[in-house]
PDB file of C-alpha atoms in Angstrom:
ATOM      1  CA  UNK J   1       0.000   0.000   0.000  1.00 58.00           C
ATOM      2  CA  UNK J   2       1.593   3.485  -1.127  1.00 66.00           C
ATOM      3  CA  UNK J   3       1.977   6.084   1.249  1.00 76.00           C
ATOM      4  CA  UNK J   4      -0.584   8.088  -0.505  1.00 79.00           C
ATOM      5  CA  UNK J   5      -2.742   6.054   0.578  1.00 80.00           C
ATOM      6  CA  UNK J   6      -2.105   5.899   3.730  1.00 84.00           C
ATOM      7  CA  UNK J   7      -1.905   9.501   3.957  1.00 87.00           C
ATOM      8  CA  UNK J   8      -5.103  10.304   2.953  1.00 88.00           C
ATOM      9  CA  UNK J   9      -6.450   7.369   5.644  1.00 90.00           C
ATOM     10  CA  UNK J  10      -4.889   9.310   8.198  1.00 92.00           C
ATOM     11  CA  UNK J  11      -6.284  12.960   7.230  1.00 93.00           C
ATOM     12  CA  UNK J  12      -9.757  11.306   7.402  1.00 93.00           C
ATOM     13  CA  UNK J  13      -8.973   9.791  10.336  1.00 95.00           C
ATOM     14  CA  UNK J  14      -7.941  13.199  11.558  1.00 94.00           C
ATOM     15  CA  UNK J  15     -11.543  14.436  11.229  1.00 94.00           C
ATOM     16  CA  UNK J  16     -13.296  11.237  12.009  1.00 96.00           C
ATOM     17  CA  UNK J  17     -11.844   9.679  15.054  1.00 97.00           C
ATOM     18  CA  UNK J  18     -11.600   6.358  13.392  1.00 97.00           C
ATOM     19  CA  UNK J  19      -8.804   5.005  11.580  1.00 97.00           C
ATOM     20  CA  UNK J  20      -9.707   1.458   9.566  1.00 96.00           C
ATOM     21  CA  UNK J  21      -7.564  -0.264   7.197  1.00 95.00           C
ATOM     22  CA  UNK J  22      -8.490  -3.770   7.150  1.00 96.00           C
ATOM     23  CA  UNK J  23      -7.234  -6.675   4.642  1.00 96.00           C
ATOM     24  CA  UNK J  24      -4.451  -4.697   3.106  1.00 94.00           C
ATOM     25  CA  UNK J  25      -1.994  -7.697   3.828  1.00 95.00           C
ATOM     26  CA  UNK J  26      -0.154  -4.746   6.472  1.00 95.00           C
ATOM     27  CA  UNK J  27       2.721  -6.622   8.796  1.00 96.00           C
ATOM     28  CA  UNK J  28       2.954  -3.763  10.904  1.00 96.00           C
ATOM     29  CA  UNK J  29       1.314  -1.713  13.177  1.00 97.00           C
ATOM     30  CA  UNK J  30       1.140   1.879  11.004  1.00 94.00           C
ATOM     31  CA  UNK J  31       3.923   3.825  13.218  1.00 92.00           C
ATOM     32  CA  UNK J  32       2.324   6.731  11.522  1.00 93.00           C
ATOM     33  CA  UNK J  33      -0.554   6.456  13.904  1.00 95.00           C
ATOM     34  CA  UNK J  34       1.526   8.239  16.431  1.00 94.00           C
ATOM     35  CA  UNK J  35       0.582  11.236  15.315  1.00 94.00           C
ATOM     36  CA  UNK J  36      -3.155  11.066  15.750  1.00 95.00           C
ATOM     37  CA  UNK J  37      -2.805   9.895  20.002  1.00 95.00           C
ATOM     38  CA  UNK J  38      -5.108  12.384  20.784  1.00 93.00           C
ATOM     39  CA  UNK J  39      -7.363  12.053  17.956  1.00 93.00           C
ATOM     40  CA  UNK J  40      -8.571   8.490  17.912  1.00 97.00           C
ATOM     41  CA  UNK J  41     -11.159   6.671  18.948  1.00 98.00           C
ATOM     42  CA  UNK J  42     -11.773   3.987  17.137  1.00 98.00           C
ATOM     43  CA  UNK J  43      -8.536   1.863  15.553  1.00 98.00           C
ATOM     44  CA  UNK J  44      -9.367  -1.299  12.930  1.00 98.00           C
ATOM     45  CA  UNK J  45      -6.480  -3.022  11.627  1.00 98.00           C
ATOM     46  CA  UNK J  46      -8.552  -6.429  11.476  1.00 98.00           C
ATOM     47  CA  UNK J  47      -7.624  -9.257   8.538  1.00 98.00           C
ATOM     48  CA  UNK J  48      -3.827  -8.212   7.946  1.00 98.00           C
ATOM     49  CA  UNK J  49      -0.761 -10.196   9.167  1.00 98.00           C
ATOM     50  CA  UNK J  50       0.594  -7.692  11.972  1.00 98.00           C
ATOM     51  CA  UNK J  51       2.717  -9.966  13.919  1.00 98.00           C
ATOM     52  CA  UNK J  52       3.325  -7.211  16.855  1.00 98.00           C
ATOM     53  CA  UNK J  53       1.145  -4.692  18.859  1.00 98.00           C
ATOM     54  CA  UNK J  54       4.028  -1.960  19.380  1.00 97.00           C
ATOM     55  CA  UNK J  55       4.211  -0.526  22.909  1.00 97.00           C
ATOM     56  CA  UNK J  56       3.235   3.199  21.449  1.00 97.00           C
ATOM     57  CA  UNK J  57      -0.295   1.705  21.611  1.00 98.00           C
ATOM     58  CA  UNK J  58      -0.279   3.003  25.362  1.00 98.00           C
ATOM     59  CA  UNK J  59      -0.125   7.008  23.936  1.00 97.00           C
ATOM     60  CA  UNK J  60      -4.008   6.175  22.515  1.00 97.00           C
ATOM     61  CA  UNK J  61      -5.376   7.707  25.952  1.00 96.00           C
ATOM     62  CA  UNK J  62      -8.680   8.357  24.314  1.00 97.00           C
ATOM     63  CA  UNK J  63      -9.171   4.877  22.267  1.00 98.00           C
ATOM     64  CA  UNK J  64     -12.892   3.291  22.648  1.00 98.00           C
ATOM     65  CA  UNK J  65     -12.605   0.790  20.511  1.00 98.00           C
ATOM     66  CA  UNK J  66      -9.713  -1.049  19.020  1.00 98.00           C
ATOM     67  CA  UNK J  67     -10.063  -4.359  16.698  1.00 98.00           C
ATOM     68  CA  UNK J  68      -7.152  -6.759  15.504  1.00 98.00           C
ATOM     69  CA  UNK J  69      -9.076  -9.673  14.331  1.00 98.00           C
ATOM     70  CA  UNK J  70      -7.341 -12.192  12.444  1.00 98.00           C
ATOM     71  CA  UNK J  71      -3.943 -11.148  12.618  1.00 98.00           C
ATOM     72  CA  UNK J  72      -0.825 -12.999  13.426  1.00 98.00           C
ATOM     73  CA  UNK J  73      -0.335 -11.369  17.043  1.00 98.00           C
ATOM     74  CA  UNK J  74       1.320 -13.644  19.678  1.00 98.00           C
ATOM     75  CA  UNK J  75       1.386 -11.713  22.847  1.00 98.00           C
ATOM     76  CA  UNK J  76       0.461  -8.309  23.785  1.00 98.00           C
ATOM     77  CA  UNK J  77       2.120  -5.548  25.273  1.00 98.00           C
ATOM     78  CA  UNK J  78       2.084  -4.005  28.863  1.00 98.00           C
ATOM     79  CA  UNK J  79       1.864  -1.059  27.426  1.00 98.00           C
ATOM     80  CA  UNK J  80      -1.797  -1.407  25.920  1.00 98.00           C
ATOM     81  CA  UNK J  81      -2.896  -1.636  29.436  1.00 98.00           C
ATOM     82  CA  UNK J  82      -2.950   1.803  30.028  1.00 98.00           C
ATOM     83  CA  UNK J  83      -5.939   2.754  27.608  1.00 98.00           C
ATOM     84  CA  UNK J  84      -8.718   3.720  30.633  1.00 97.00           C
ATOM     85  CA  UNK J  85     -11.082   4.494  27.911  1.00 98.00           C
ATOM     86  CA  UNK J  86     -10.651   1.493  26.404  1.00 98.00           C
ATOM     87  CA  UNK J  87     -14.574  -0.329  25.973  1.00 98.00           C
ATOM     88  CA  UNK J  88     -13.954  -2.818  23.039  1.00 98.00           C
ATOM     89  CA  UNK J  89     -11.556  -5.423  22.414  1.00 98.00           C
ATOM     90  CA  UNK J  90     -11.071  -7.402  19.285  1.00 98.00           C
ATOM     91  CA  UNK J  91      -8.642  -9.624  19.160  1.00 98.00           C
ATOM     92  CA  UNK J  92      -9.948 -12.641  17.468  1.00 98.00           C
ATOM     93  CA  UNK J  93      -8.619 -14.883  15.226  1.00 98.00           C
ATOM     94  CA  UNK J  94      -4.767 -14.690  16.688  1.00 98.00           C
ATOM     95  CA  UNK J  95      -2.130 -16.581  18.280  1.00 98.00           C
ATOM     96  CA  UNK J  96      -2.113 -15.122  21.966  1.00 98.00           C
ATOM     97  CA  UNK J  97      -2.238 -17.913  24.844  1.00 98.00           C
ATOM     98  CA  UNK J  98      -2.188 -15.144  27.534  1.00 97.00           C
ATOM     99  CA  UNK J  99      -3.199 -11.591  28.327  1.00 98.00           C
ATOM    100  CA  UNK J 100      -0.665  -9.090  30.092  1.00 98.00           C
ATOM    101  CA  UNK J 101      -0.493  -8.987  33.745  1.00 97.00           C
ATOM    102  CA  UNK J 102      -1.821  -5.314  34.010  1.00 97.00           C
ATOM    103  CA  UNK J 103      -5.101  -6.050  31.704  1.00 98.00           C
ATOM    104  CA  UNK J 104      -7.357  -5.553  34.648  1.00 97.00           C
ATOM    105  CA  UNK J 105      -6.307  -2.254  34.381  1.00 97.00           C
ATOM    106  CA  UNK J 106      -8.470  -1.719  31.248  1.00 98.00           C
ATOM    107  CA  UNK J 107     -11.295  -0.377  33.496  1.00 97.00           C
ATOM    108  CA  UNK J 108     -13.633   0.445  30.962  1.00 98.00           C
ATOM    109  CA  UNK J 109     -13.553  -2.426  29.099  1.00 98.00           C
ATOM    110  CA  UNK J 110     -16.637  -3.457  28.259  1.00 98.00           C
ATOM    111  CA  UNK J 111     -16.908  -5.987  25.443  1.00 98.00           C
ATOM    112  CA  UNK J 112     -13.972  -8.921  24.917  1.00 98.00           C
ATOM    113  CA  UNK J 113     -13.431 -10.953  22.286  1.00 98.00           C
ATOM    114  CA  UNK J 114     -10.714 -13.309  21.814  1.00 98.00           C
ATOM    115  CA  UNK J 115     -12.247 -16.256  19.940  1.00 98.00           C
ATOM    116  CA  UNK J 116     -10.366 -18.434  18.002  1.00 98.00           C
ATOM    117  CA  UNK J 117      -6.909 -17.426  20.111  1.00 98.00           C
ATOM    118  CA  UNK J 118      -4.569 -20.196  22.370  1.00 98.00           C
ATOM    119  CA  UNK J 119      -5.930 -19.802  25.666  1.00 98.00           C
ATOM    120  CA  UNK J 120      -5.413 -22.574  28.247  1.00 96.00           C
ATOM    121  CA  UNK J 121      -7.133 -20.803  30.872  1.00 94.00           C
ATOM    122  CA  UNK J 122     -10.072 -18.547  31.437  1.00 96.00           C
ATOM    123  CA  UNK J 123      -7.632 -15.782  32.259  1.00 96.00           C
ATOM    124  CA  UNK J 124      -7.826 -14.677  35.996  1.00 95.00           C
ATOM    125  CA  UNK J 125      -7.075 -10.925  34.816  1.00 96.00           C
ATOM    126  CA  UNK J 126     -10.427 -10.654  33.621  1.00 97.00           C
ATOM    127  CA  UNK J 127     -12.004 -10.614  37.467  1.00 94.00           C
ATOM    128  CA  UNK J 128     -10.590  -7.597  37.863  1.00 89.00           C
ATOM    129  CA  UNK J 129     -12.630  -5.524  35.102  1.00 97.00           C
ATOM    130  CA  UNK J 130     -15.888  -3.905  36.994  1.00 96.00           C
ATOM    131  CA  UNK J 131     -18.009  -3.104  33.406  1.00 96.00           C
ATOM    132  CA  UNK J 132     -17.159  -6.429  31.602  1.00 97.00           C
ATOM    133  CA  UNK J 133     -20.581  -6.893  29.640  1.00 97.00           C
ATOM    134  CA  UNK J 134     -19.053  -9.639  27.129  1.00 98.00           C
ATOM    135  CA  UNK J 135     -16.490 -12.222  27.053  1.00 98.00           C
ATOM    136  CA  UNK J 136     -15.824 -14.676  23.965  1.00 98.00           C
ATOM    137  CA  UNK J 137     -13.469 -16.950  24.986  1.00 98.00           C
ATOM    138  CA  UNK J 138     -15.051 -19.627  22.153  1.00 98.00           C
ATOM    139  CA  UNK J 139     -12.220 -21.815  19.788  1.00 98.00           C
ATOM    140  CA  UNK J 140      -9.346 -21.250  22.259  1.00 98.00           C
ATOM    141  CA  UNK J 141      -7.769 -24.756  23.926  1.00 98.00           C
ATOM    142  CA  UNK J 142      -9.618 -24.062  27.492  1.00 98.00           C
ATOM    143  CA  UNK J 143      -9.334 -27.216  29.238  1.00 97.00           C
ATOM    144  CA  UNK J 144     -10.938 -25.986  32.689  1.00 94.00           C
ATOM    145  CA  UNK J 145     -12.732 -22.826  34.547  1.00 96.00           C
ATOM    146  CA  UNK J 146     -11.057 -22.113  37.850  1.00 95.00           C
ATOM    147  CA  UNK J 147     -12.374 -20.874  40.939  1.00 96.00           C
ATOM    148  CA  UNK J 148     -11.301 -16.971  40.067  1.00 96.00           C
ATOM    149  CA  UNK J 149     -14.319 -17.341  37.947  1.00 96.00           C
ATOM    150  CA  UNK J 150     -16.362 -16.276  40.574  1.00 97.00           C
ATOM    151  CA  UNK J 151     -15.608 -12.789  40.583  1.00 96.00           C
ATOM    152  CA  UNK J 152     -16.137 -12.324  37.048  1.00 97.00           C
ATOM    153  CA  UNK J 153     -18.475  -9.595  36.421  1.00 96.00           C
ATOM    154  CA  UNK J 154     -19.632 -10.723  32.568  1.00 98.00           C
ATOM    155  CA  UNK J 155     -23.255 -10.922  31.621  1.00 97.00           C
ATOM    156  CA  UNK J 156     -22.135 -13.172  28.877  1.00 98.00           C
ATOM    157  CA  UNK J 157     -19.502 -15.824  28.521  1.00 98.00           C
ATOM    158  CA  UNK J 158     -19.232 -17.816  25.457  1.00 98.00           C
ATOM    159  CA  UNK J 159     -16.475 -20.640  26.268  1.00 98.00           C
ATOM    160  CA  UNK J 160     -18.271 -22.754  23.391  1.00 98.00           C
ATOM    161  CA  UNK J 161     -15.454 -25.281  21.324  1.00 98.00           C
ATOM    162  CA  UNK J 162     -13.111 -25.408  23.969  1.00 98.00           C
ATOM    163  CA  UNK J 163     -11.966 -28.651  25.682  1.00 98.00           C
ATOM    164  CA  UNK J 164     -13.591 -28.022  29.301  1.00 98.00           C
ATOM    165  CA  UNK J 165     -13.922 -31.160  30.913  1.00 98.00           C
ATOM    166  CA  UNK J 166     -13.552 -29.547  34.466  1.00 96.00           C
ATOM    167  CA  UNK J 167     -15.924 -26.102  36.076  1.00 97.00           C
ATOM    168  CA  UNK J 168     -15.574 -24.267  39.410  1.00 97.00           C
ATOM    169  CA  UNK J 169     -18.856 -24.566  41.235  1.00 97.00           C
ATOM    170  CA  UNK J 170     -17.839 -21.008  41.811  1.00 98.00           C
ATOM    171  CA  UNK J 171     -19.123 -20.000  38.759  1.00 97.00           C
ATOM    172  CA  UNK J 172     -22.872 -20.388  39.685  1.00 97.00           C
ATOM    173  CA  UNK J 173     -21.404 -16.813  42.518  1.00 97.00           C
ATOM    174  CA  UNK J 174     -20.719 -14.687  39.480  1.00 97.00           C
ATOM    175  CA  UNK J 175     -23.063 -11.973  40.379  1.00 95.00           C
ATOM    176  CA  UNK J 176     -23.830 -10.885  36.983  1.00 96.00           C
ATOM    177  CA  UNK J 177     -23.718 -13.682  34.075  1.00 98.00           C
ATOM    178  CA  UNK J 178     -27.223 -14.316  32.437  1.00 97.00           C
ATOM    179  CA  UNK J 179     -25.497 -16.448  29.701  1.00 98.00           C
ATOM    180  CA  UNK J 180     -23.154 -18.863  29.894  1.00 98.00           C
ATOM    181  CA  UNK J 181     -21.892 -20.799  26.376  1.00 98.00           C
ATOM    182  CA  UNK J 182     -20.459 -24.168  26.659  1.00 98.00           C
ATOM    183  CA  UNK J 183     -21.466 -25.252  23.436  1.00 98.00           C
ATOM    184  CA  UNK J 184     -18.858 -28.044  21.508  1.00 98.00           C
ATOM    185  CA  UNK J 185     -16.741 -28.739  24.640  1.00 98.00           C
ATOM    186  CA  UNK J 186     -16.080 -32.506  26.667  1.00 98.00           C
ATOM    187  CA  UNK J 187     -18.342 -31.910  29.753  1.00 98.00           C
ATOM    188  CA  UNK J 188     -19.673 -34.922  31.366  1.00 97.00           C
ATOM    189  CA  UNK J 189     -23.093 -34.233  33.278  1.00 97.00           C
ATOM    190  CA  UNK J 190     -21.900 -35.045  36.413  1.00 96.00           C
ATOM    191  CA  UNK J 191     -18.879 -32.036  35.568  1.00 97.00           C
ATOM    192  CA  UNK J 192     -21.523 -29.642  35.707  1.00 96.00           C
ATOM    193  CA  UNK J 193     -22.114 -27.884  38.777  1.00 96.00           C
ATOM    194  CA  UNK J 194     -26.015 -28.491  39.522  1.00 96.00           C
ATOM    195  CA  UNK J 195     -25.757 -24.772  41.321  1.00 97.00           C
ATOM    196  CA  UNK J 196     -25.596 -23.263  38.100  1.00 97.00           C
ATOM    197  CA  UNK J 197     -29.577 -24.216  37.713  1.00 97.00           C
ATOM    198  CA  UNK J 198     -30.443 -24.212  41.049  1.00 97.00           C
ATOM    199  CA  UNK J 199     -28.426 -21.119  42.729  1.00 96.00           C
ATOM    200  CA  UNK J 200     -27.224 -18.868  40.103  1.00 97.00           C
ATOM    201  CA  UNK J 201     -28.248 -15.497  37.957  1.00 96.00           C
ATOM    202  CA  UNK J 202     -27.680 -17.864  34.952  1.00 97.00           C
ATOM    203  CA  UNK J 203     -30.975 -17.773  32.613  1.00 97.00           C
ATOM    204  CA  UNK J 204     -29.734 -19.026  29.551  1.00 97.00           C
ATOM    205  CA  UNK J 205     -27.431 -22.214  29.715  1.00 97.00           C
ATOM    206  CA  UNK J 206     -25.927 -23.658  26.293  1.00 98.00           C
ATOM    207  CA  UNK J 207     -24.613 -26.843  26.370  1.00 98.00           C
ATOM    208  CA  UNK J 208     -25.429 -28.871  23.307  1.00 97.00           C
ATOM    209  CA  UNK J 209     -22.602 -30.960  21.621  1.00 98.00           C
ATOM    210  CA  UNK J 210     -20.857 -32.256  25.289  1.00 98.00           C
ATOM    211  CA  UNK J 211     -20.597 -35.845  26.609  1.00 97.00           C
ATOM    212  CA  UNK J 212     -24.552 -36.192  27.646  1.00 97.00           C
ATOM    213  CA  UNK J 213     -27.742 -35.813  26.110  1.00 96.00           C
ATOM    214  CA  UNK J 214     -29.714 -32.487  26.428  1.00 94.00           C
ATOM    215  CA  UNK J 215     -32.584 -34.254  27.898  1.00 95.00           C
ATOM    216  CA  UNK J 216     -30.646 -35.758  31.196  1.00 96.00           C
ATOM    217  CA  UNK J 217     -29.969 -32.003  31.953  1.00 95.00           C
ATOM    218  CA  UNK J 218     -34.101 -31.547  32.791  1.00 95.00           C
ATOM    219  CA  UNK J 219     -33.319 -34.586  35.201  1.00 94.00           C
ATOM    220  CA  UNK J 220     -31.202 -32.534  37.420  1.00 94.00           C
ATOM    221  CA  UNK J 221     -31.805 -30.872  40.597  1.00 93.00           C
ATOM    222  CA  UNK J 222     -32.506 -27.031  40.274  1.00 96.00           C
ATOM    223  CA  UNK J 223     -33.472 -27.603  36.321  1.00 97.00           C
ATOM    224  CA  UNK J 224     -37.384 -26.167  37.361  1.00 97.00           C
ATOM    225  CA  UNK J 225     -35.474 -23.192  38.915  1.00 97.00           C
ATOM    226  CA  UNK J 226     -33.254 -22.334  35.896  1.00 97.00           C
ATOM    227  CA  UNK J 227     -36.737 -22.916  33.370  1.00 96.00           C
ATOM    228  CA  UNK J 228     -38.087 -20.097  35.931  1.00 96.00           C
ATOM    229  CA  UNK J 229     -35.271 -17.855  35.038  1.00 96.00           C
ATOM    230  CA  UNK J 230     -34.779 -18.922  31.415  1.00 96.00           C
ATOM    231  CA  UNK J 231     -39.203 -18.183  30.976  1.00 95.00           C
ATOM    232  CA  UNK J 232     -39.172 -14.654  32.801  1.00 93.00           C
ATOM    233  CA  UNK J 233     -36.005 -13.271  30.672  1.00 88.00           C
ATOM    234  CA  UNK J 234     -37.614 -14.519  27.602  1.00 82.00           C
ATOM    235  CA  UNK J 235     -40.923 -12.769  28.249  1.00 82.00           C
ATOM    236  CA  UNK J 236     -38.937  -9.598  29.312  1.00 77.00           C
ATOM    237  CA  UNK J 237     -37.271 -10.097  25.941  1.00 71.00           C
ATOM    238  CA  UNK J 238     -40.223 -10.859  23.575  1.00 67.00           C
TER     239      UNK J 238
END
């Protein structure tokens, strides 16, 4: 891509606020950027092969939204930590298997999505973030959901087509989820905490495609208290 081009992305980004220049095969992050820190607000660099997210990503102190889907990042940087304004996070379709120790300092995130990634783990960083509305954690190698679970503060976690054989009971405490995805993963019944029907905010539970048939689930304990939940957000909703 000339620098023409790219020129005339970054006057209208000027004006705009947004800077978006997706599929253009790009390996790097545009250092060019830099000079629109206090301009942005909304960065898309999905569907290119940038391999690194350069620490100058921290000088975006006013960045809402920023989206690197399908990219060829393997880690991120400290440094993208910083962005307190930050509310979305794209990042699917990559090669990270962690998140940076500070990332609970992203206090306005909002929505998360990192499907299709390397996770192992549902990462405990995330407990931190007070506003988390959505987490997609789906296609990542997530063998289990620890006990830090419990503080997450998600309305929504999608941990479909992972490889969860193994939940904390703890997360039936989170004090926010309404719907939890397990879609695709290698959950026997007795795996699944029965306090998720019978003790949790949970009203919408997807678990087709595990190691037990749908129907055994209405057998459980607490299923008549989860239909209660499930039937009064769906009315609220129609």
């Amino acid at each position: 891509m000339g620098n023409s081009a790219l020129k005339a992305h970054l006057e209208t980004a000027q004006k705009t606020g947004v800077f978006q220049l997706t599929g253009k095969g790009l390996t790097e992050f545009p250092e060019d950027l830099q000079k629109l820190t206090s301009n942005l607000r909304t960065i898309d660099l999905s569907n290119n092969k940038i391999e690194v997210l350069p620490p100058l990503i921290g000088k975006f102190s006013f960045l809402k939204s920023l989206a690197l889907n399908n990219n060829k990042l393997t880690a991120l940087p400290e440094e993208l930590c910083k962005l307190k304004k930050l509310e979305t996070l794209h990042l699917n379709g990559n090669h990270l298997r962690q998140l940076p120790a500070a990332f609970g300092q992203l206090s306005a995130l909002k929505t998360l999505s990192l499907s299709g990634n390397q996770l192992r783990t549902v990462p405990t960083q995330l407990c931190g973030l007070r506003h988390l509305d959505v987490v997609d954690l789906s296609k990542n190698q997530i063998q289990n959901v620890p006990d830090t679970v419990g503080e997450l503060q998600a309305i929504e976690l999608n941990l479909n087509q992972n490889q969860i054989s193994q939940i904390s009971v703890q997360i039936s405490h989170c004090p926010r989820l309404k719907v939890l995805r397990l879609e695709e993963n290698c959950l026997e019944l007795s795996m699944l905490p029965q306090s998720i029907l019978s003790d949790s905010q949970i009203s919408l539970l997807a678990v087709e495609g595990n190691l037990f048939e749908i129907k055994k689930l209405r057998e459980l304990e607490g299923y008549d208290k989860y239909m209660e939940r499930f039937t009064a957000t769906k009315k609220k909703f129609a």
